[in-house]
CSV table of C-alpha atoms in Angstrom, one decimal:
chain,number,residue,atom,x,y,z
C,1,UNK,CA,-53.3,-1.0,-3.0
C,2,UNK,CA,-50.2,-1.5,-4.9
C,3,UNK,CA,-47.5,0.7,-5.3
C,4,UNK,CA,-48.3,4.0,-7.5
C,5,UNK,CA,-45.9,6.4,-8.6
C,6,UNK,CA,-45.2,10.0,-9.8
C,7,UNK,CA,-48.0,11.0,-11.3
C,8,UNK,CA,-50.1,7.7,-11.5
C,9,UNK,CA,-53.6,7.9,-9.5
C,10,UNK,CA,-56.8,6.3,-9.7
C,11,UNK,CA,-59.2,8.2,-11.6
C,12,UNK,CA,-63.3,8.9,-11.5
C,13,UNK,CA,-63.9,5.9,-13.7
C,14,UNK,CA,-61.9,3.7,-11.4
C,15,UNK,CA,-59.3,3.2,-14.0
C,16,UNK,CA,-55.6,3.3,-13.7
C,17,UNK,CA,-54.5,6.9,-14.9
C,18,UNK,CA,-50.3,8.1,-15.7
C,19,UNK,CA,-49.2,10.7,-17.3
C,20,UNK,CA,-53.0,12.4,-17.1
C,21,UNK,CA,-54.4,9.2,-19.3
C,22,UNK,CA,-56.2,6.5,-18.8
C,23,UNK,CA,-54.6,3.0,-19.5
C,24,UNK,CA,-57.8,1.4,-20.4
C,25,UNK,CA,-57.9,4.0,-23.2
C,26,UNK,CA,-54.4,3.6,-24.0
C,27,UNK,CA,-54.7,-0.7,-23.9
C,28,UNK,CA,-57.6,0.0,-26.6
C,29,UNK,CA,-55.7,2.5,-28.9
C,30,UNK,CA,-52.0,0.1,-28.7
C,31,UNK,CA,-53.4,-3.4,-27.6
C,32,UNK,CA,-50.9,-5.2,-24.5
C,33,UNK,CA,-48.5,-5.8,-23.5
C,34,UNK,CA,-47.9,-2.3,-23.1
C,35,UNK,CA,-45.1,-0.6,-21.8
C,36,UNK,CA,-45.8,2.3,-20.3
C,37,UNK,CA,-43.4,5.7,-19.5
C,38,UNK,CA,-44.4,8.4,-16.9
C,39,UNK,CA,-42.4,11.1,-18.6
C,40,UNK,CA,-42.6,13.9,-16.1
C,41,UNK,CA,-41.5,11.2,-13.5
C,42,UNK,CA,-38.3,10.5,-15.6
C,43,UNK,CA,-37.8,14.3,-15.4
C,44,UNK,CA,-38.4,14.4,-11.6
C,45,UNK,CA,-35.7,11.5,-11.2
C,46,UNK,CA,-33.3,13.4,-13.3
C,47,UNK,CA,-33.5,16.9,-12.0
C,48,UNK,CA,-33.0,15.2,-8.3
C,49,UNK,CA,-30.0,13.9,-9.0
C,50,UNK,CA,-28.4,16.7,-11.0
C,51,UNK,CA,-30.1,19.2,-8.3
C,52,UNK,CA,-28.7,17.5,-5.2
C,53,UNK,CA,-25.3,17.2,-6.8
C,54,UNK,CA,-25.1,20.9,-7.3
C,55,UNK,CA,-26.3,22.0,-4.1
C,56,UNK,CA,-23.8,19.9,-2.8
C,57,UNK,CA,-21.3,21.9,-4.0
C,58,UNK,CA,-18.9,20.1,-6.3
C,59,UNK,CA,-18.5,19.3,-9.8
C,60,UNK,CA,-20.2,17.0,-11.3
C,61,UNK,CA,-21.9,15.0,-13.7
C,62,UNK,CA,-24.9,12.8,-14.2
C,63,UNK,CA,-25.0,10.0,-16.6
C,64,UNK,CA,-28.1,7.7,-17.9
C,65,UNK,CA,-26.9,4.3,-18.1
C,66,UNK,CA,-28.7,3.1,-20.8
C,67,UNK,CA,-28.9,-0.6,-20.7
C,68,UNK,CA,-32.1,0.4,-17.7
C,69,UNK,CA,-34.0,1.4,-20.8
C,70,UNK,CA,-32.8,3.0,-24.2
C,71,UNK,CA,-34.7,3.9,-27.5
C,72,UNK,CA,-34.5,7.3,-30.0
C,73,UNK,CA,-37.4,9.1,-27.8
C,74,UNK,CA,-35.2,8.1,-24.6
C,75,UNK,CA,-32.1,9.7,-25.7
C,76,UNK,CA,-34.0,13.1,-26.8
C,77,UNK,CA,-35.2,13.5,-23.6
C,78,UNK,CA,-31.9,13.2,-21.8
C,79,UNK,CA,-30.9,15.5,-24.0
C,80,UNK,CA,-33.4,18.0,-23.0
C,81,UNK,CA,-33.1,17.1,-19.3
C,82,UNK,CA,-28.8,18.2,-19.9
C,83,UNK,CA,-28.0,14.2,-18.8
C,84,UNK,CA,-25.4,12.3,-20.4
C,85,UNK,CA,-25.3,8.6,-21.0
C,86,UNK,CA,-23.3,5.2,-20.9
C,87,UNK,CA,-23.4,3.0,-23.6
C,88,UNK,CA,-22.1,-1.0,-23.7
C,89,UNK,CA,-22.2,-1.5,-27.5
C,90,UNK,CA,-22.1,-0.4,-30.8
C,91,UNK,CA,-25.9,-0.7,-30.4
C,92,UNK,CA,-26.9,1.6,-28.4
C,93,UNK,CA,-24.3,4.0,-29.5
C,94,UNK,CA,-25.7,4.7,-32.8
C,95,UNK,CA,-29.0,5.1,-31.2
C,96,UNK,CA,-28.0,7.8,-28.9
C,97,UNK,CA,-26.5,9.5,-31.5
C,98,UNK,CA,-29.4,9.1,-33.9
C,99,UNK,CA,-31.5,9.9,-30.7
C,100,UNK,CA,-29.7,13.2,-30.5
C,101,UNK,CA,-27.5,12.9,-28.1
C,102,UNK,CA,-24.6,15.2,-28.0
C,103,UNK,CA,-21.0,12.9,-28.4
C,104,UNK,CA,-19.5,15.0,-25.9
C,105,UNK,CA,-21.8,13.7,-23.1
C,106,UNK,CA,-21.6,9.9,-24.0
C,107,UNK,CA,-19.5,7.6,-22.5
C,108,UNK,CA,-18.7,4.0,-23.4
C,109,UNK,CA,-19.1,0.9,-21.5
C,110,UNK,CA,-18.0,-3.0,-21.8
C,111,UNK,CA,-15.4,-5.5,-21.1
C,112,UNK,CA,-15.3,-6.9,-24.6
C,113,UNK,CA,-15.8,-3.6,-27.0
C,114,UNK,CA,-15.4,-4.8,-30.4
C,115,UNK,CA,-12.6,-2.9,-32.9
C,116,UNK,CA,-15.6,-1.9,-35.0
C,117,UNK,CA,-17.0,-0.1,-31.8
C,118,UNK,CA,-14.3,1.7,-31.0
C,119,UNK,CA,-14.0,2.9,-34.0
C,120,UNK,CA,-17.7,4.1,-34.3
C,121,UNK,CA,-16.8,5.7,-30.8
C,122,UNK,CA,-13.2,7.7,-31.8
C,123,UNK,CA,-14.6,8.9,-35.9
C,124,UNK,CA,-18.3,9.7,-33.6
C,125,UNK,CA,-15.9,12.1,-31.1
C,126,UNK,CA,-17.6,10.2,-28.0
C,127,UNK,CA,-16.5,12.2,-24.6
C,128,UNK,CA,-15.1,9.3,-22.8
C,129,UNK,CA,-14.2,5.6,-23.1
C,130,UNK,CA,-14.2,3.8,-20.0
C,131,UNK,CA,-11.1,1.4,-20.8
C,132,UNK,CA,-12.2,-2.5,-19.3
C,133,UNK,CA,-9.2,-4.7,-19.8
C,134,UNK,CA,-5.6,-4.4,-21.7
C,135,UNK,CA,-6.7,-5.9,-24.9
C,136,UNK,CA,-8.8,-2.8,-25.1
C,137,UNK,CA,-5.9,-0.7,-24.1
C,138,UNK,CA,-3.9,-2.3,-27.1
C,139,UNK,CA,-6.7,-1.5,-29.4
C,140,UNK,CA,-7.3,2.5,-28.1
C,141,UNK,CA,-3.6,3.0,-28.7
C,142,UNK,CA,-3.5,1.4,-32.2
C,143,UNK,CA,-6.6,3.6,-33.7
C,144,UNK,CA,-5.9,6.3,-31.8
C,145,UNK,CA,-2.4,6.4,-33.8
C,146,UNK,CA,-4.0,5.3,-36.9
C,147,UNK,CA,-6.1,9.0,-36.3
C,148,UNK,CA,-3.6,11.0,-34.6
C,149,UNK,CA,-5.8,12.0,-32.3
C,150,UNK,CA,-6.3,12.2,-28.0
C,151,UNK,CA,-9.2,10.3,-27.0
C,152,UNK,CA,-10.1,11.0,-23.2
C,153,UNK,CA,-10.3,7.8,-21.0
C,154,UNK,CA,-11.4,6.6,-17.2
C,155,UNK,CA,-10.1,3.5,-15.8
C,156,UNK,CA,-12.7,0.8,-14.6
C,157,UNK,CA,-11.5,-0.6,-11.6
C,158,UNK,CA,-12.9,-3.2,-8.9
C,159,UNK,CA,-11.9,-2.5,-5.8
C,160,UNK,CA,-12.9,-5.2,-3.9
C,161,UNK,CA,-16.3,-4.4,-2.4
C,162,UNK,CA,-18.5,-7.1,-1.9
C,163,UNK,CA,-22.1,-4.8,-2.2
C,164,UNK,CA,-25.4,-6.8,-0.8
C,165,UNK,CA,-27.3,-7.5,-4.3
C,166,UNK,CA,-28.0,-10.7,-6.5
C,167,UNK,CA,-25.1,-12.6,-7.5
C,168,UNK,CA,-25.7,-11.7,-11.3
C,169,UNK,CA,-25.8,-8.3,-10.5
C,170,UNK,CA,-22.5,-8.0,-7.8
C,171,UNK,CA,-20.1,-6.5,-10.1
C,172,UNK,CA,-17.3,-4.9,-7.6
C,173,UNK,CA,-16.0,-7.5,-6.4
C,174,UNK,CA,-12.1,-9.1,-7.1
C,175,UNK,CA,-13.6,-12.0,-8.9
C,176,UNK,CA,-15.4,-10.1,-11.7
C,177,UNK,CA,-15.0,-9.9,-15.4
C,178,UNK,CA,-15.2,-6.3,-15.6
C,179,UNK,CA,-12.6,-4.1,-14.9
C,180,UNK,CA,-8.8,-3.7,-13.9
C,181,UNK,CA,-8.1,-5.1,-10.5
C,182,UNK,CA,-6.5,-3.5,-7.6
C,183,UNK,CA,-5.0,-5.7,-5.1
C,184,UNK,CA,-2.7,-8.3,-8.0
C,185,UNK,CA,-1.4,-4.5,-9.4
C,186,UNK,CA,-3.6,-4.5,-13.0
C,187,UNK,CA,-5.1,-0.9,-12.0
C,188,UNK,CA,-1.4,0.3,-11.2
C,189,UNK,CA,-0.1,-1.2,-14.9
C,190,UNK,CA,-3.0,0.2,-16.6
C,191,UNK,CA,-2.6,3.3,-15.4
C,192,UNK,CA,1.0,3.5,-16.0
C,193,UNK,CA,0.4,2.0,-19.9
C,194,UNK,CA,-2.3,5.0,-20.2
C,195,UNK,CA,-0.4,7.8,-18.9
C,196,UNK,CA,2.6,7.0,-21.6
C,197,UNK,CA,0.2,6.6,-24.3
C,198,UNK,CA,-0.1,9.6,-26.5
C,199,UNK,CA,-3.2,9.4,-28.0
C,200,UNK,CA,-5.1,8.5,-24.5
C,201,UNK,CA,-6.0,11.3,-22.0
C,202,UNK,CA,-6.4,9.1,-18.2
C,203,UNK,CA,-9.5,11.9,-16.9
C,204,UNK,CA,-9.6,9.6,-13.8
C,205,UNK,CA,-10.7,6.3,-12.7
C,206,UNK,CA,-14.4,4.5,-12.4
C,207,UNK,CA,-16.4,2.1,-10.2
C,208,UNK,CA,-19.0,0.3,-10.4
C,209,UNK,CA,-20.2,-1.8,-6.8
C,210,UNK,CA,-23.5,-3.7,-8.2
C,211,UNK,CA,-27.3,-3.1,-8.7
C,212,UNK,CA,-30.3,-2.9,-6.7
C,213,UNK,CA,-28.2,-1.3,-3.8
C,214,UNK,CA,-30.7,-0.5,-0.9
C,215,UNK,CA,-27.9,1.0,1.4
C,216,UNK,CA,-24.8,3.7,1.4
C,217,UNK,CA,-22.5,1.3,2.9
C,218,UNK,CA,-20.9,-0.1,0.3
C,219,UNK,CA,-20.2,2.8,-1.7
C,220,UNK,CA,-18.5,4.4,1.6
C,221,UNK,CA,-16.3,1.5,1.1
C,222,UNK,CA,-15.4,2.1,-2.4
C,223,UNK,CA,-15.2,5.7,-2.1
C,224,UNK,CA,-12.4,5.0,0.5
C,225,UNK,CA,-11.0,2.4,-1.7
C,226,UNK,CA,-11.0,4.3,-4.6
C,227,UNK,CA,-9.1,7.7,-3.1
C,228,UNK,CA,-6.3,5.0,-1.5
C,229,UNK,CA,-5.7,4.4,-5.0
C,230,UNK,CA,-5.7,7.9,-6.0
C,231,UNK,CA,-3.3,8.9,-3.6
C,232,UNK,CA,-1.2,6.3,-4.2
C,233,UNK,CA,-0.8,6.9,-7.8
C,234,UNK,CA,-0.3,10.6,-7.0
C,235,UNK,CA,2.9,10.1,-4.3
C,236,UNK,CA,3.9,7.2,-6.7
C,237,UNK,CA,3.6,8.5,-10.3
C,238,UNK,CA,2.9,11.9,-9.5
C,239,UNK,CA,-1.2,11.5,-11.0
C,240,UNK,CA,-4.1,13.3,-9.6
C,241,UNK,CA,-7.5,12.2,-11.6
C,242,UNK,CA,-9.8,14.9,-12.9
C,243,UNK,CA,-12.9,13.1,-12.6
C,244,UNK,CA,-14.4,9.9,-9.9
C,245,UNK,CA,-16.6,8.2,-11.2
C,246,UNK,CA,-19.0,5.9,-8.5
C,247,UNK,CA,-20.8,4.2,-11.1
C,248,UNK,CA,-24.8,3.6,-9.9
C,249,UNK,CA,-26.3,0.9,-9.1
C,250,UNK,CA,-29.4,2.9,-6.5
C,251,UNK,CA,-32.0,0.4,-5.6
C,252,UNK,CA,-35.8,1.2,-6.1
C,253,UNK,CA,-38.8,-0.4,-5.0
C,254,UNK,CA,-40.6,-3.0,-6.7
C,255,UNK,CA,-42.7,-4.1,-3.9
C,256,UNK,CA,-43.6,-3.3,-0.2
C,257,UNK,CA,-41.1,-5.3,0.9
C,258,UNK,CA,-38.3,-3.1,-0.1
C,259,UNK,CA,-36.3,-0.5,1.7
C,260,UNK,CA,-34.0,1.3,-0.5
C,261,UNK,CA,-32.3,4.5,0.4
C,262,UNK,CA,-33.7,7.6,-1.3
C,263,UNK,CA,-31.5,8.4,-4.3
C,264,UNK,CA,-31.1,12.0,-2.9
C,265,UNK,CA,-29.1,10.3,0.7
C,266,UNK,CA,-27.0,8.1,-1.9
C,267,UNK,CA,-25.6,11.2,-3.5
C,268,UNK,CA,-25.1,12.9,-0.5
C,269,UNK,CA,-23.3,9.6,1.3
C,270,UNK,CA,-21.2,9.1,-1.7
C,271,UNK,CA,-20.3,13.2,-2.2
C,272,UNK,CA,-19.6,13.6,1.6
C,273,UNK,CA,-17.2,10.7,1.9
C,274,UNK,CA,-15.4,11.7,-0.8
C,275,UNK,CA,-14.8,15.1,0.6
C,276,UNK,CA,-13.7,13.3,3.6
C,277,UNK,CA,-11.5,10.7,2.4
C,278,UNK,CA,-9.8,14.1,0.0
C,279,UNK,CA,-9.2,16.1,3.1
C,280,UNK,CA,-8.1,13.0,5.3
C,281,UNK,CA,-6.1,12.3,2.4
C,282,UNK,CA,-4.8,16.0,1.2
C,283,UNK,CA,-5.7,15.0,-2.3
C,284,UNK,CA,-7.4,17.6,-4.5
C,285,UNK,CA,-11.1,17.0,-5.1
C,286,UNK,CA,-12.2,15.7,-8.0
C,287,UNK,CA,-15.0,16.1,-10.1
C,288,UNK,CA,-18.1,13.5,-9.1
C,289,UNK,CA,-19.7,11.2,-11.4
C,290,UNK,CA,-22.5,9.1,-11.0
C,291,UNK,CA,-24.6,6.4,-13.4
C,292,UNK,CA,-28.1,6.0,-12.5
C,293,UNK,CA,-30.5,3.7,-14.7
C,294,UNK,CA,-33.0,1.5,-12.8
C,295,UNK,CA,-33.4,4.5,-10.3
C,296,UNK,CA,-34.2,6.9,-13.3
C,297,UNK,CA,-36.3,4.8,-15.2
C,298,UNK,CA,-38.1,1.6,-13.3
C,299,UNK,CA,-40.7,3.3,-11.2
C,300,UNK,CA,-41.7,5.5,-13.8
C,301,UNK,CA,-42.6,2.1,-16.0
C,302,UNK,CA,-46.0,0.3,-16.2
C,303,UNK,CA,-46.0,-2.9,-18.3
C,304,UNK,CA,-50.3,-3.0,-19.0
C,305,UNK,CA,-50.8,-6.6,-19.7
C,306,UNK,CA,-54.5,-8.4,-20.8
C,307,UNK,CA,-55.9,-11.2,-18.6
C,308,UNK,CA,-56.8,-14.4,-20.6
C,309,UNK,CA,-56.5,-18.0,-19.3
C,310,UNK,CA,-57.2,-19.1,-15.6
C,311,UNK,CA,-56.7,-22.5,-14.0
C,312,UNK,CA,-57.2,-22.9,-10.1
C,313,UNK,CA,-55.8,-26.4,-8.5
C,314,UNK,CA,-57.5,-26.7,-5.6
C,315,UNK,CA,-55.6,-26.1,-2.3
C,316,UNK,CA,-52.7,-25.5,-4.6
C,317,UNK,CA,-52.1,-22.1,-6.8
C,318,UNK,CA,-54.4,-20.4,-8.8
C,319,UNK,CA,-53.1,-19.0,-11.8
C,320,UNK,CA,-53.9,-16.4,-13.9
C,321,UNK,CA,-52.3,-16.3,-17.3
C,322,UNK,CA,-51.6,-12.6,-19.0
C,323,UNK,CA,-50.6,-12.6,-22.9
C,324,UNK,CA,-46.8,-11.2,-22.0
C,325,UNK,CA,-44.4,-12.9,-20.0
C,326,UNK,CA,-40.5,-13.3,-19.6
C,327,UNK,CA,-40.7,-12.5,-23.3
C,328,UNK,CA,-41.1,-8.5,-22.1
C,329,UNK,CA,-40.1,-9.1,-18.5
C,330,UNK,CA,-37.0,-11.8,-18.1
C,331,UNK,CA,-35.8,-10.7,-14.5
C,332,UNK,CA,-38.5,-12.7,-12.2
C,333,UNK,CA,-37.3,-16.3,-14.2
C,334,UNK,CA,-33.2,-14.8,-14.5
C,335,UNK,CA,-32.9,-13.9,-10.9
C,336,UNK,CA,-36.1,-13.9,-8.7
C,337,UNK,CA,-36.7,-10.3,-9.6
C,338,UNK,CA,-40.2,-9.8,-7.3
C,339,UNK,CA,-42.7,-7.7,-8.5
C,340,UNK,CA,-46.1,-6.3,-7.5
C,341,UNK,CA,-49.3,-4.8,-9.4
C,342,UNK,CA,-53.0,-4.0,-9.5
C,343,UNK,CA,-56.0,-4.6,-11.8
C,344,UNK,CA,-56.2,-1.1,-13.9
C,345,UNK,CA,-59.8,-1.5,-15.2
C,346,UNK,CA,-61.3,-1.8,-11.5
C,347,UNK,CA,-58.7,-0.6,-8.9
C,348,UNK,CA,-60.9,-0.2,-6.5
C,349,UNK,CA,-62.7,-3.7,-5.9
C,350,UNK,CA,-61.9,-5.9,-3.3
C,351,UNK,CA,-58.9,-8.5,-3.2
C,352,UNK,CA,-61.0,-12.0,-3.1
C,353,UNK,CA,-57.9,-14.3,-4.3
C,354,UNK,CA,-54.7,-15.3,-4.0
C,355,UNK,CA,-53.2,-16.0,-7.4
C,356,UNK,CA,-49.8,-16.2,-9.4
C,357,UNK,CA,-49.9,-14.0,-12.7
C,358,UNK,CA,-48.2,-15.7,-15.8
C,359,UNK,CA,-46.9,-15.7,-18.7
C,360,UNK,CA,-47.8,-17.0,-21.9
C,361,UNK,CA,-44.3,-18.5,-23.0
C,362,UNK,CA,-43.3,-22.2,-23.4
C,363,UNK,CA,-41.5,-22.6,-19.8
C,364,UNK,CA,-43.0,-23.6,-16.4
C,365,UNK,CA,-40.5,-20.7,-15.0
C,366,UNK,CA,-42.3,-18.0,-17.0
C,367,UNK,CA,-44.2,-16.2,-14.1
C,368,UNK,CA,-44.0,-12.8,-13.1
C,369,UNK,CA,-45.8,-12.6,-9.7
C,370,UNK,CA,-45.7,-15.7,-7.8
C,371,UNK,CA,-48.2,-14.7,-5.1
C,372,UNK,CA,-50.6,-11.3,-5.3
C,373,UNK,CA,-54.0,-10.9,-3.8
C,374,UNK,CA,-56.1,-9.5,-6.3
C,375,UNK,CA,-60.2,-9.3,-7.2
C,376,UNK,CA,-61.6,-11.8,-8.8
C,377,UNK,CA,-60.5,-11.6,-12.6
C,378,UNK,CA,-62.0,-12.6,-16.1
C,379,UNK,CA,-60.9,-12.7,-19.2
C,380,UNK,CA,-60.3,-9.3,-21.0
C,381,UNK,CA,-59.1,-8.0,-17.2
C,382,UNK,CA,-56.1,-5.3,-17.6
C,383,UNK,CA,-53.2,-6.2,-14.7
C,384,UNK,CA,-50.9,-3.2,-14.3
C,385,UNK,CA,-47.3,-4.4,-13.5
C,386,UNK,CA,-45.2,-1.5,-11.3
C,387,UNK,CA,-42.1,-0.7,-11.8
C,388,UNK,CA,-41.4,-2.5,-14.9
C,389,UNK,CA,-39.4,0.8,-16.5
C,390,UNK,CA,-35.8,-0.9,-16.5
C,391,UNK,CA,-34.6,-3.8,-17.9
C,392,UNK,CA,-37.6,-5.1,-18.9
C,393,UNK,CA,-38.0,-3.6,-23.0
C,394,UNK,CA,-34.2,-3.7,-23.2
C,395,UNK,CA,-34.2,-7.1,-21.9
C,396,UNK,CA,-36.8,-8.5,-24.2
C,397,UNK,CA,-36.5,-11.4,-26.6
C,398,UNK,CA,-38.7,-13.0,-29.6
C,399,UNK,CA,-38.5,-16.3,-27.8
C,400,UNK,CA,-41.3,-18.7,-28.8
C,401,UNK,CA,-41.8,-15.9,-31.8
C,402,UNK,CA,-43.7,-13.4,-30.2
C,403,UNK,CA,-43.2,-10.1,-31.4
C,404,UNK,CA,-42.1,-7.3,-29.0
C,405,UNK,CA,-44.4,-5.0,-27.4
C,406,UNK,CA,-45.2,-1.1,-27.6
C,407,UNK,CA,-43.7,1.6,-25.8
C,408,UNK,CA,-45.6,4.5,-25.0
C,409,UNK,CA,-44.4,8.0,-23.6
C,410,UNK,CA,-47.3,9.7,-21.7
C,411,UNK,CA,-47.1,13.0,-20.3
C,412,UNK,CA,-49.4,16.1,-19.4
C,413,UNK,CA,-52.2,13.9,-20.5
C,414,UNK,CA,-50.8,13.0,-23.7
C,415,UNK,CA,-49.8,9.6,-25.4
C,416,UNK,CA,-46.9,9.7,-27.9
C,417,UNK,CA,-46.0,5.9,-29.0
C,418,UNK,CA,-42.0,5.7,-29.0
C,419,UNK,CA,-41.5,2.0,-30.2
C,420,UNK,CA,-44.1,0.3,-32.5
C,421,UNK,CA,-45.4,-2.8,-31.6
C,422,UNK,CA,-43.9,-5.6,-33.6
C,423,UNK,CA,-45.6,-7.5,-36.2
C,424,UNK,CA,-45.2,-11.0,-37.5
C,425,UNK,CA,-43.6,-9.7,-41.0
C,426,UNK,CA,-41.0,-8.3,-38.3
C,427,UNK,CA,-40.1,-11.5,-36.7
C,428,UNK,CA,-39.1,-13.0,-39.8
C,429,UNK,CA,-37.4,-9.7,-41.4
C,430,UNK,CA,-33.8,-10.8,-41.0
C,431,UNK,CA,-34.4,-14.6,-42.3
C,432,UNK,CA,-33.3,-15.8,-45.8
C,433,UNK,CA,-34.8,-19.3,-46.8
């Protein structure tokens, strides 16, 4: 059977059940594609990593990076669960604020933050900005004057850490477009520019390796990195950072195939080396910051999808065409994102063929499983898609005009719809003729 988790099961009617409801039930009631949320295992996720942090010992500080999955209902329950989060845009700022999120606990994201952001960001009282690039230095200090105020700052650095994850997704490397680098002497400027700024506060300094990390390696890497910097700057310029931030980047798993580390041994990996490299170091310890997303929010996602067309080429593929697609899921066509899933209306039945699920968009790369064993299907079938809970809403598109799917919250065996589905009116909304 295909992967299930937190609190999905199959139930007496041989259905696919999260959240104490049955899909079948909830692909009547909303139609598909679906997007589904296991609420209480968003909570589980959470808690862990906020739990394991403090039992640990140190200060600390979990933030939701939102781009894994963000909408009003999202940013309430982070709010509830005492989380803070990233943003990368004006976007998703306002949301979190309209979602209820408090400003103190938001940070802000991005390599090219427009003026218009930054100033939503400073008149919002946002708790940090996590300065990319000079340009954006140059922009801080000018509206920061304009306000006479002291907005607190981390540096984004990239150390130099080559992580083992997609290409698109590598982000610590030297040859990056995020963050100051380390080795030509930009981190050093940037930190000298910040610290003789009046209006900008320098809490510390930020990381971020990659995504889909299935191993502790890397960040053992960065962690060492990162406190070579730190005690540099401190013999050099006399600076000792408040907070380190590691970024996230935790794999999950999508299919059998993967191995990740439990989230739980990344925290404790990355909080143990940084007591180590402190104390090798004699450098005061600093508050620990981490970024999950993908490891909050994937596994607790189900993407419910109808079964329609079928065509079978004989000692070729069979395929099996669903009526979503890259439209709601973009990573198997962006990066080779595998995937795995199970028929929800009849979980039980044997696996007779071998089939490649599909989309229903305009391109021969628009197919989300390449190869699953599943029953045989007809038309009307349900296929439950696991792990589907980051980067697959926020990634979505209207390409070929299809509206965007629903997204429902289900927990204690209720339903709550959080985004509407979207309607044809909606697609052509923002057009003038």
């Amino acid at each position: 059977m295909s992967l299930l988790f937190g609190t999905a099961r199959v139930n007496e009617n041989d259905h696919l059940e999260i959240g104490g409801c049955d899909t079948t039930e909830l692909a009547e009631k909303y139609g598909t594609p679906l997007f589904i949320y296991d609420v209480a295992h968003i909570r589980e996720q959470a808690r862990g990593f906020k739990q394991t942090l403090d039992e640990l010992g140190v200060k600390n500080k979990v933030v939701y990076a939102s781009k894994a999955f963000g909408c009003l209902a999202m940013y309430k329950l982070l709010e509830e669960e005492n989380l803070g989060c990233d943003v990368v845009s004006g976007g998703e700022l306002y949301t979190a604020l309209k979602g209820g999120m408090s400003p103190a606990n938001i940070e802000f994201h991005g390599n090219n933050k427009l003026k218009s952001e930054l100033e939503l960001a400073l008149d919002s009282q946002i708790g940090t900005i996590i300065v990319d690039n000079f340009y954006e230095l140059e922009l801080l200090k000018e509206l920061t004057a304009a306000r006479d105020i002291e907005q607190a700052v981390m540096l984004r650095v990239t150390p130099g850490i080559n992580a083992e994850t997609h290409d698109y997704i590598l982000t610590g490397q030297v040859d990056s477009k995020f963050g100051f680098d380390v080795a030509s002497g930009q981190a050093t400027k940037a930190m000298e520019i910040v610290t003789a700024s009046k209006g900008l506060n320098l809490q510390g300094i930020h990381c971020h390796i990659g995504s889909q990390i299935f191993s502790s390696e890397g960040f053992l890497v960065a962690v060492e990195r990162m406190i070579g910097i730190l005690k540099e700057w401190k013999e050099t310029h006399e600076y000792v950072a408040q907070i380190l931030n590691m970024g996230g980047g935790f794999g999950i798993k999508y299919t059998e195939n993967d191995s990740p580390l439990e989230p739980k041994k990344f925290v404790q990996a990355i909080v143990e080396a940084v007591k180590g490299q402190c104390s090798l170091n004699d450098y005061p310890l600093p508050e620990i910051w981490i970024e999950p997303g993908r490891s909050i929010v994937a596994e607790a996602g189900t993407t419910l999808y109808t079964v329609g067309a079928q065509k079978v080429i004989p000692e070729v593929r069979h395929y099996v065409a669903v009526d979503g697609g890259m439209g709601d899921n973009i990573r198997p066509a962006l990066y080779s994102a595998e995937y795995t899933g199970l028929l929800a209306n009849r979980i039980s039945e044997e696996n007779k063929d071998r089939v490649a699920v599909v989309g229903k968009y305009c391109e021969s790369g628009d197919i989300l499983i390449k190869d699953i064993e599943l029953p045989e299907l007809v038309s009307g079938d349900l296929f439950a898609m696991t792990s589907t809970g980051a980067y697959g809403y926020s990634m979505a598109s209207n390409y070929n005009r299809n509206p965007r799917s629903a997204v429902v919250f289900v927990e204690a065996g209720q339903d709550k719809l959080v985004i509407r589905r979207e309607t044809y009116d909606d697609l052509i909304s923002l057009d003038c003729d």
